[in-house]
Amino acid sequence: MTTVSESEKVLPAPAPFVLPEVKPFWDGTAEGKLLLARCLEDRTLIWYPRPFCPTCASTQVEWVPASGRGTVYSYTVNRRGVADLPAYREAGVYVLAYVELEEGPRMMTNIVDCDPDSVRIGQKVELVFHDTGQGSALPRFRPAAA
Ligand SMILES: [Zn+2]
């Protein structure tokens, strides 16, 4: 029997179910872009991705690329598999976080490429994409280069 150490485990990148109205967002991830919807009426940046404005109900939105820079707003270190998410059952220790984007929205994501116990609130992070292998990629973050 082969034993895989915690550090060798890889966080899975399961493909999302893509609704047609947010296909531009997921197509962007495949091209290495994190796109934010922005209302053309009142300029509200909209998160999570959706084709209407939660502030004024306009359906006139455009997709604009985020910088990919942010800070850790909150996080938790998951040390147990997630029983009802098969892809994550053997994920090992990983970080689930809210990252506040430089543009303002806070997104739920993972902090990767670091010791989970080194993550801190307020830490500067930068965007990375993990390819799902199915025409999309998951936006995640790693500690920003100094
Ligand atoms: Zn609006």
PDB file of N, CA and C in Angstrom, residues 5 8 13 16 18-19 21 38-39 41 46 51 62 66 73 81 94-95 103 107 121 123 129 138 144:
ATOM      1  N   SER A   5       1.542  11.465   1.595  1.00  0.00           N
ATOM      2  CA  SER A   5       1.646  12.413   2.706  1.00  0.00           C
ATOM      3  C   SER A   5       0.737  13.610   2.435  1.00  0.00           C
ATOM      4  N   GLU A   8       1.700  15.976  -0.323  1.00  0.00           N
ATOM      5  CA  GLU A   8       1.645  15.504  -1.701  1.00  0.00           C
ATOM      6  C   GLU A   8       0.220  15.492  -2.244  1.00  0.00           C
ATOM      7  N   ALA A  13      -9.958  19.855  -8.603  1.00  0.00           N
ATOM      8  CA  ALA A  13     -10.526  20.988  -9.349  1.00  0.00           C
ATOM      9  C   ALA A  13     -11.729  20.497 -10.147  1.00  0.00           C
ATOM     10  N   PRO A  16     -17.280  23.105 -12.736  1.00  0.00           N
ATOM     11  CA  PRO A  16     -18.556  23.657 -12.285  1.00  0.00           C
ATOM     12  C   PRO A  16     -19.664  23.301 -13.257  1.00  0.00           C
ATOM     13  N   VAL A  18     -22.148  24.906 -15.516  1.00  0.00           N
ATOM     14  CA  VAL A  18     -22.145  26.244 -16.102  1.00  0.00           C
ATOM     15  C   VAL A  18     -23.523  26.596 -16.669  1.00  0.00           C
ATOM     16  N   LEU A  19     -24.185  27.535 -16.002  1.00  0.00           N
ATOM     17  CA  LEU A  19     -25.451  28.051 -16.526  1.00  0.00           C
ATOM     18  C   LEU A  19     -25.137  28.981 -17.701  1.00  0.00           C
ATOM     19  N   GLU A  21     -26.148  31.848 -18.634  1.00  0.00           N
ATOM     20  CA  GLU A  21     -26.005  33.276 -18.361  1.00  0.00           C
ATOM     21  C   GLU A  21     -24.663  33.646 -17.716  1.00  0.00           C
ATOM     22  N   ARG A  38     -20.168  44.072 -14.337  1.00  0.00           N
ATOM     23  CA  ARG A  38     -20.326  45.452 -13.871  1.00  0.00           C
ATOM     24  C   ARG A  38     -21.577  46.028 -14.525  1.00  0.00           C
ATOM     25  N   CYS A  39     -22.405  46.640 -13.692  1.00  0.00           N
ATOM     26  CA  CYS A  39     -23.650  47.237 -14.166  1.00  0.00           C
ATOM     27  C   CYS A  39     -23.346  48.456 -15.039  1.00  0.00           C
ATOM     28  N   GLU A  41     -25.538  50.672 -15.814  1.00  0.00           N
ATOM     29  CA  GLU A  41     -26.363  51.801 -15.363  1.00  0.00           C
ATOM     30  C   GLU A  41     -25.704  52.548 -14.202  1.00  0.00           C
ATOM     31  N   ILE A  46     -20.500  43.364  -9.563  1.00  0.00           N
ATOM     32  CA  ILE A  46     -21.445  42.343  -9.140  1.00  0.00           C
ATOM     33  C   ILE A  46     -20.720  41.041  -8.834  1.00  0.00           C
ATOM     34  N   PRO A  51     -25.978  37.933 -14.549  1.00  0.00           N
ATOM     35  CA  PRO A  51     -26.158  38.927 -15.614  1.00  0.00           C
ATOM     36  C   PRO A  51     -27.176  40.006 -15.276  1.00  0.00           C
ATOM     37  N   GLU A  62     -21.621  44.458 -18.199  1.00  0.00           N
ATOM     38  CA  GLU A  62     -20.445  44.131 -18.996  1.00  0.00           C
ATOM     39  C   GLU A  62     -19.523  43.294 -18.125  1.00  0.00           C
ATOM     40  N   ALA A  66     -10.713  41.394 -13.481  1.00  0.00           N
ATOM     41  CA  ALA A  66     -10.172  41.800 -12.183  1.00  0.00           C
ATOM     42  C   ALA A  66      -8.650  41.749 -12.245  1.00  0.00           C
ATOM     43  N   TYR A  73      -9.711  37.857   3.625  1.00  0.00           N
ATOM     44  CA  TYR A  73     -10.691  38.513   4.497  1.00  0.00           C
ATOM     45  C   TYR A  73     -11.026  37.616   5.682  1.00  0.00           C
ATOM     46  N   GLY A  81     -11.762  15.306   5.337  1.00  0.00           N
ATOM     47  CA  GLY A  81     -12.409  15.181   4.041  1.00  0.00           C
ATOM     48  C   GLY A  81     -13.855  15.629   4.137  1.00  0.00           C
ATOM     49  N   TYR A  94      -6.661  21.630   3.616  1.00  0.00           N
ATOM     50  CA  TYR A  94      -6.706  22.737   2.661  1.00  0.00           C
ATOM     51  C   TYR A  94      -7.379  23.947   3.282  1.00  0.00           C
ATOM     52  N   VAL A  95      -7.193  25.093   2.636  1.00  0.00           N
ATOM     53  CA  VAL A  95      -7.690  26.355   3.164  1.00  0.00           C
ATOM     54  C   VAL A  95      -8.885  26.831   2.344  1.00  0.00           C
ATOM     55  N   GLU A 103     -10.749  45.050  -6.246  1.00  0.00           N
ATOM     56  CA  GLU A 103     -11.893  45.796  -6.770  1.00  0.00           C
ATOM     57  C   GLU A 103     -13.051  45.870  -5.772  1.00  0.00           C
ATOM     58  N   MET A 107     -14.834  36.957  -2.519  1.00  0.00           N
ATOM     59  CA  MET A 107     -15.192  35.677  -3.117  1.00  0.00           C
ATOM     60  C   MET A 107     -14.696  34.507  -2.294  1.00  0.00           C
ATOM     61  N   ILE A 121      -5.297  36.428   8.139  1.00  0.00           N
ATOM     62  CA  ILE A 121      -6.222  37.482   7.720  1.00  0.00           C
ATOM     63  C   ILE A 121      -5.402  38.715   7.352  1.00  0.00           C
ATOM     64  N   GLN A 123      -3.555  38.929   4.737  1.00  0.00           N
ATOM     65  CA  GLN A 123      -2.434  38.529   3.891  1.00  0.00           C
ATOM     66  C   GLN A 123      -2.729  38.877   2.429  1.00  0.00           C
ATOM     67  N   PHE A 129      -5.091  29.868 -11.421  1.00  0.00           N
ATOM     68  CA  PHE A 129      -6.211  29.074 -11.922  1.00  0.00           C
ATOM     69  C   PHE A 129      -5.841  27.601 -11.906  1.00  0.00           C
ATOM     70  N   LEU A 138     -10.737  26.842 -12.021  1.00  0.00           N
ATOM     71  CA  LEU A 138     -11.194  27.381 -10.737  1.00  0.00           C
ATOM     72  C   LEU A 138     -10.256  28.486 -10.284  1.00  0.00           C
ATOM     73  N   ALA A 144       0.926  36.319  -2.245  1.00  0.00           N
ATOM     74  CA  ALA A 144       1.500  37.194  -3.270  1.00  0.00           C
ATOM     75  C   ALA A 144       3.013  37.212  -3.160  1.00  0.00           C
TER      76      ALA A 144
END
